[in-house]
Coordinates of C-alpha atoms in Angstrom, one line a residue:
M1 CA 65.4 -32.3 -151.5
L2 CA 65.3 -29.0 -149.6
H3 CA 62.5 -27.6 -151.7
R4 CA 60.4 -30.8 -151.2
L5 CA 60.9 -30.4 -147.4
V6 CA 59.8 -26.7 -147.6
A7 CA 56.8 -27.7 -149.7
L8 CA 55.9 -30.4 -147.1
V9 CA 56.2 -27.9 -144.2
R10 CA 54.0 -25.4 -146.1
L11 CA 51.4 -28.1 -146.8
I12 CA 51.3 -29.2 -143.1
R13 CA 51.0 -25.5 -142.0
R14 CA 48.1 -25.0 -144.3
R15 CA 46.3 -28.1 -143.4
V16 CA 47.0 -28.1 -139.6
F17 CA 46.8 -24.3 -138.9
A18 CA 45.6 -22.1 -141.8
T19 CA 42.0 -23.3 -142.5
P20 CA 39.0 -22.1 -140.6
A21 CA 38.2 -25.8 -139.7
A22 CA 41.7 -26.2 -138.2
L23 CA 41.2 -23.1 -136.2
R24 CA 37.9 -24.4 -134.8
S25 CA 39.6 -27.7 -133.9
W26 CA 42.4 -25.9 -132.1
T27 CA 40.1 -23.7 -130.1
L28 CA 37.9 -26.6 -129.2
A29 CA 40.9 -28.6 -128.0
N30 CA 41.9 -25.5 -126.0
V31 CA 38.5 -25.5 -124.1
I32 CA 38.7 -29.3 -123.5
A33 CA 42.3 -29.1 -122.2
N34 CA 41.4 -26.3 -119.8
V35 CA 38.5 -28.3 -118.5
G36 CA 40.7 -31.4 -118.2
I37 CA 43.2 -29.7 -116.0
I38 CA 40.4 -28.8 -113.6
L39 CA 39.5 -32.5 -113.4
T40 CA 43.1 -33.6 -112.8
G41 CA 43.5 -30.8 -110.3
G42 CA 40.4 -32.1 -108.6
A43 CA 41.8 -35.6 -108.5
V44 CA 44.9 -34.3 -106.8
R45 CA 42.8 -32.6 -104.1
L46 CA 40.3 -35.4 -103.6
T47 CA 42.9 -38.1 -103.3
G48 CA 44.9 -36.1 -100.7
S49 CA 47.8 -35.8 -103.2
G50 CA 48.2 -32.0 -102.9
L51 CA 51.7 -32.4 -101.4
G52 CA 52.6 -35.5 -103.3
C53 CA 55.4 -33.4 -104.7
S54 CA 56.7 -31.4 -101.7
E55 CA 58.7 -28.9 -103.8
W56 CA 58.2 -26.7 -106.9
P57 CA 59.2 -26.6 -109.7
K58 CA 61.0 -29.8 -108.8
C59 CA 59.1 -32.6 -107.3
T60 CA 61.5 -33.0 -104.3
E61 CA 64.7 -31.3 -103.4
D62 CA 66.7 -34.0 -105.1
S63 CA 64.4 -35.1 -108.0
L64 CA 62.6 -33.3 -110.8
V65 CA 60.2 -36.2 -111.2
A66 CA 58.2 -38.3 -108.8
T67 CA 60.0 -41.5 -107.6
S68 CA 58.6 -44.9 -106.7
E69 CA 59.1 -44.2 -103.0
M70 CA 56.6 -41.4 -103.2
G71 CA 53.8 -43.8 -104.0
M72 CA 50.4 -43.0 -105.6
H73 CA 50.2 -39.4 -104.2
G74 CA 53.5 -38.4 -105.9
A75 CA 52.4 -40.0 -109.2
I76 CA 49.1 -38.2 -109.2
E77 CA 50.5 -34.8 -108.3
F78 CA 53.4 -35.1 -110.8
G79 CA 51.0 -36.3 -113.5
N80 CA 48.9 -33.2 -113.0
R81 CA 52.1 -31.1 -113.5
L82 CA 52.9 -32.9 -116.7
L83 CA 49.5 -32.0 -118.2
T84 CA 50.4 -28.3 -117.9
G85 CA 52.9 -28.9 -120.7
I86 CA 50.2 -30.4 -122.9
L87 CA 48.0 -27.4 -122.0
I88 CA 50.8 -25.0 -123.1
A89 CA 51.3 -26.9 -126.4
V90 CA 47.6 -26.7 -127.2
A91 CA 47.5 -23.0 -126.4
V92 CA 50.5 -22.2 -128.6
G93 CA 49.0 -24.3 -131.4
T94 CA 45.8 -22.3 -131.1
W95 CA 47.8 -19.0 -131.2
I96 CA 49.6 -20.1 -134.4
A97 CA 46.3 -21.1 -136.0
V98 CA 44.9 -17.7 -135.1
L99 CA 47.9 -16.0 -136.7
E100 CA 47.6 -18.1 -139.9
Q101 CA 44.0 -17.0 -140.6
R102 CA 43.5 -14.4 -143.4
P103 CA 42.5 -11.8 -142.7
R104 CA 43.8 -11.7 -139.2
R105 CA 41.3 -10.8 -136.5
R106 CA 42.6 -8.8 -133.5
P107 CA 40.0 -10.1 -130.9
L108 CA 41.1 -13.7 -131.6
I109 CA 44.7 -12.8 -131.3
L110 CA 44.2 -11.1 -128.0
L111 CA 42.1 -14.0 -126.6
S112 CA 44.6 -16.6 -127.7
V113 CA 47.5 -14.6 -126.1
A114 CA 45.5 -14.3 -122.9
V115 CA 45.1 -18.1 -122.7
A116 CA 48.7 -18.8 -123.6
C117 CA 50.0 -16.4 -121.0
G118 CA 47.4 -17.5 -118.3
I119 CA 48.6 -21.1 -118.3
P120 CA 52.2 -20.3 -117.0
A121 CA 50.7 -17.9 -114.5
Q122 CA 48.4 -20.7 -113.3
A123 CA 51.4 -23.0 -113.0
V124 CA 53.2 -20.4 -110.8
I125 CA 50.1 -20.1 -108.6
G126 CA 50.2 -23.9 -108.3
G127 CA 53.8 -23.7 -107.1
I128 CA 52.8 -21.1 -104.5
T129 CA 50.2 -23.5 -103.2
V130 CA 52.9 -26.1 -102.6
W131 CA 55.2 -23.5 -101.0
T132 CA 52.4 -22.4 -98.6
E133 CA 51.5 -26.0 -97.9
L134 CA 48.1 -25.8 -99.5
N135 CA 46.9 -22.5 -98.1
P136 CA 43.2 -22.7 -98.8
W137 CA 43.0 -19.1 -100.1
V138 CA 45.8 -19.7 -102.6
V139 CA 44.2 -23.0 -103.6
S140 CA 41.0 -21.1 -104.2
L141 CA 42.8 -18.6 -106.3
H142 CA 44.2 -21.5 -108.3
F143 CA 40.7 -22.6 -109.1
V144 CA 39.5 -19.1 -109.9
V145 CA 42.2 -18.7 -112.5
S146 CA 41.3 -22.1 -114.0
M147 CA 37.7 -20.9 -114.4
A148 CA 38.8 -17.7 -116.0
L149 CA 40.9 -19.6 -118.5
V150 CA 37.9 -21.8 -119.3
A151 CA 35.8 -18.7 -119.9
T152 CA 38.5 -17.1 -122.1
A153 CA 39.0 -20.3 -124.1
T154 CA 35.2 -20.6 -124.6
M155 CA 35.0 -17.0 -125.9
L156 CA 37.8 -17.7 -128.3
H157 CA 36.1 -20.9 -129.6
I158 CA 32.8 -19.1 -130.2
K159 CA 34.3 -16.1 -131.9
A160 CA 36.5 -18.4 -134.1
G161 CA 33.3 -19.9 -135.6
R162 CA 31.7 -16.5 -136.5
S163 CA 32.3 -14.6 -139.7
R164 CA 31.7 -11.2 -138.0
E165 CA 30.0 -9.8 -134.9
T166 CA 26.8 -7.7 -134.8
L167 CA 25.2 -5.7 -132.1
P168 CA 21.7 -6.9 -131.1
P169 CA 18.7 -4.7 -132.1
D170 CA 17.5 -2.0 -129.7
R171 CA 14.4 -4.0 -128.8
Y172 CA 16.7 -6.7 -127.2
R173 CA 18.9 -4.4 -125.2
W174 CA 17.2 -4.8 -121.8
V175 CA 17.1 -8.6 -122.3
V176 CA 20.9 -8.5 -123.1
L177 CA 21.4 -6.5 -119.9
L178 CA 19.5 -9.3 -118.0
G179 CA 21.9 -11.8 -119.5
R180 CA 24.9 -9.7 -118.1
V181 CA 23.2 -9.9 -114.7
I182 CA 23.0 -13.7 -115.1
L183 CA 26.7 -13.8 -115.9
S184 CA 27.5 -11.9 -112.7
A185 CA 25.2 -14.2 -110.7
A186 CA 26.9 -17.3 -112.2
C187 CA 30.3 -15.9 -111.2
L188 CA 29.1 -15.2 -107.7
T189 CA 27.7 -18.8 -107.4
I190 CA 30.9 -20.3 -108.6
A191 CA 33.0 -18.2 -106.2
L192 CA 30.8 -19.2 -103.2
G193 CA 31.1 -22.8 -104.3
I194 CA 34.9 -22.4 -104.3
I195 CA 34.8 -21.0 -100.7
V196 CA 32.5 -23.9 -99.6
T197 CA 35.1 -26.3 -100.9
A198 CA 37.9 -24.4 -99.2
S199 CA 36.1 -24.7 -95.8
G200 CA 35.1 -28.3 -96.3
P201 CA 36.8 -31.7 -95.7
H202 CA 38.7 -32.1 -99.0
A203 CA 41.9 -30.0 -98.4
G204 CA 44.3 -31.9 -100.6
D205 CA 46.3 -33.2 -97.6
E206 CA 45.2 -34.4 -94.2
N207 CA 47.4 -31.8 -92.5
A208 CA 46.4 -28.9 -94.6
R209 CA 44.5 -26.1 -92.8
R210 CA 41.1 -24.8 -93.7
T211 CA 39.7 -21.3 -94.0
G212 CA 38.0 -21.4 -90.6
L213 CA 34.7 -20.4 -92.1
D214 CA 31.6 -22.5 -91.1
P215 CA 31.0 -25.0 -93.9
A216 CA 27.2 -25.1 -93.2
T217 CA 26.8 -21.4 -93.4
M218 CA 28.9 -21.1 -96.6
T219 CA 26.9 -24.0 -98.1
H220 CA 23.6 -22.2 -97.4
L221 CA 24.9 -19.0 -99.0
H222 CA 26.0 -20.9 -102.0
A223 CA 22.6 -22.6 -102.3
D224 CA 20.9 -19.1 -102.0
A225 CA 23.1 -17.9 -104.9
V226 CA 22.1 -21.0 -107.0
W227 CA 18.4 -20.2 -106.4
L228 CA 18.9 -16.6 -107.3
L229 CA 20.6 -17.7 -110.6
I230 CA 17.7 -20.1 -111.3
G231 CA 15.2 -17.3 -110.8
L232 CA 17.0 -14.9 -113.0
T233 CA 17.3 -17.6 -115.7
V234 CA 13.6 -18.3 -115.6
A235 CA 12.9 -14.6 -116.0
F236 CA 15.3 -14.5 -118.9
V237 CA 13.6 -17.3 -120.7
I238 CA 10.2 -15.6 -120.3
A239 CA 11.7 -12.4 -121.5
L240 CA 13.1 -14.2 -124.6
R241 CA 9.7 -15.4 -125.5
A242 CA 8.2 -11.9 -125.0
V243 CA 10.6 -10.3 -127.4
D244 CA 10.6 -13.2 -129.9
A245 CA 14.4 -13.7 -129.5
P246 CA 16.4 -15.6 -132.1
Y247 CA 16.5 -19.4 -131.9
A248 CA 20.2 -19.4 -131.1
V249 CA 19.6 -17.4 -127.9
R250 CA 16.6 -19.4 -126.8
R251 CA 18.6 -22.6 -127.3
G252 CA 21.5 -21.3 -125.3
A253 CA 19.2 -20.4 -122.5
W254 CA 17.7 -23.9 -122.3
I255 CA 21.2 -25.4 -122.4
F256 CA 22.1 -23.1 -119.5
I257 CA 19.0 -24.2 -117.5
A258 CA 19.8 -27.9 -118.1
V259 CA 23.4 -27.3 -116.8
I260 CA 22.1 -25.4 -113.7
G261 CA 19.6 -28.1 -112.9
L262 CA 22.1 -30.9 -113.2
Q263 CA 24.7 -29.0 -111.2
G264 CA 22.2 -28.1 -108.5
L265 CA 21.0 -31.8 -108.2
I266 CA 24.6 -33.0 -107.8
G267 CA 25.2 -30.3 -105.2
Y268 CA 22.3 -31.3 -103.0
V269 CA 23.0 -35.0 -103.3
Q270 CA 26.6 -34.5 -102.3
Y271 CA 25.6 -32.4 -99.3
Y272 CA 23.1 -34.9 -98.0
T273 CA 25.4 -37.9 -98.6
G274 CA 28.4 -36.6 -96.7
V275 CA 30.3 -35.0 -99.6
P276 CA 31.7 -38.1 -101.3
E277 CA 34.8 -37.6 -103.5
I278 CA 33.2 -38.8 -106.7
L279 CA 30.3 -36.3 -106.4
V280 CA 32.7 -33.5 -105.5
G281 CA 34.6 -34.2 -108.7
M282 CA 31.4 -34.2 -110.7
H283 CA 30.5 -30.9 -109.2
M284 CA 33.8 -29.4 -110.2
L285 CA 33.2 -30.6 -113.7
G286 CA 29.7 -29.1 -113.5
S287 CA 31.2 -25.7 -112.5
A288 CA 33.3 -25.7 -115.7
L289 CA 30.3 -26.6 -117.8
L290 CA 28.3 -23.9 -116.1
M291 CA 31.0 -21.3 -117.0
I292 CA 31.0 -22.5 -120.6
A293 CA 27.2 -22.3 -120.8
V294 CA 26.9 -18.8 -119.4
V295 CA 29.6 -17.5 -121.6
N296 CA 27.9 -19.1 -124.6
L297 CA 24.7 -17.4 -123.5
Q298 CA 26.3 -13.9 -123.7
F299 CA 27.7 -14.4 -127.2
T300 CA 24.6 -15.8 -128.9
W301 CA 23.4 -12.2 -129.3
S302 CA 26.5 -10.5 -130.8
C303 CA 28.1 -13.5 -132.6
E304 CA 25.3 -14.9 -134.6
R305 CA 26.5 -16.5 -137.8
I306 CA 26.0 -14.1 -140.7
T307 CA 25.6 -15.3 -144.2
A308 CA 26.2 -12.6 -146.8
P309 CA 23.7 -12.7 -149.8
V310 CA 25.2 -14.4 -152.8
P311 CA 25.0 -12.3 -156.0
P312 CA 23.4 -14.1 -158.9
I313 CA 25.7 -15.8 -161.3
P314 CA 25.4 -14.4 -164.9
Q315 CA 24.3 -17.1 -167.3
P316 CA 26.2 -17.4 -170.6
E317 CA 24.3 -16.7 -173.7
A318 CA 23.6 -19.5 -176.2
P319 CA 25.7 -19.4 -179.4
G320 CA 24.1 -17.3 -182.1
H321 CA 21.7 -15.7 -179.7
R322 CA 21.6 -11.9 -179.4
S323 CA 20.1 -10.2 -176.5
R324 CA 17.1 -8.0 -177.4
P325 CA 17.8 -4.3 -176.7
E326 CA 16.0 -2.8 -173.8
P327 CA 12.9 -0.7 -174.8
T328 CA 13.5 3.0 -174.7
G329 CA 9.9 4.1 -174.3
K330 CA 9.9 5.8 -177.7
R331 CA 8.0 4.7 -180.8

């Protein structure tokens, strides 16, 4: 009986963790989970449930969980806290899948550990936001760490699907450098967007204070960064055509342009319609998708899928057939 149980555990371990397909599934789930926690965190903020649980790590001084007396706000905030447990479970599962691969790959191990350690750190920052009664700068840091986790999880997913990494040829180096500039511009754009939200009307609670910065001024700075990002990306696409870049890179650039265009459209519509909650939530999702797209753009150069040439399979000789000896050149 014991040996059957051991055999079953080994089979489950092989099927659930040890195959390359299982690793890709775990890393994809990791990306989705980290994007999902941004959406639930946005729901907490946009419904005014930021202090639905007034304490941390308990929900109240007397209760670990939300009670019926706390109403919808308590349920939403406590539900967001519960999702952190799912996020940790997915991160640990991804780490196990990385360790089960043969041969082990050090970059994947480091990235999986970074995600697994970042989630508890993110939970602590969430607790600090409650202790400081939704200090806007701490809330902003909370979102920044979430975006960093999305970026790290995306890197892990991309690398998990590649057999090996290669450096781009020299003729692409200056275009790769422009891609790095685009990454910096995207991070600046997202950071300014976070500051806009911290100075805007959706504080997570009606009594929470704001940064004191002028929302209109910050919105204009954010829009300027968006247009800078669009200009750099257009230049990048033209440069890709000039150097005849690989298809994977060109496809990644067009995906990035599509995400920027959709995100910019949502941003302008929400600004001119009084910043409705549903559009703010969509804009937060767009920020996560923008981070995924710009990270993908960086790795299409160095992580192209490599297929090693397959050596020819020797054909067996027919029975009774003798191979003719090679000519020696002598008569």
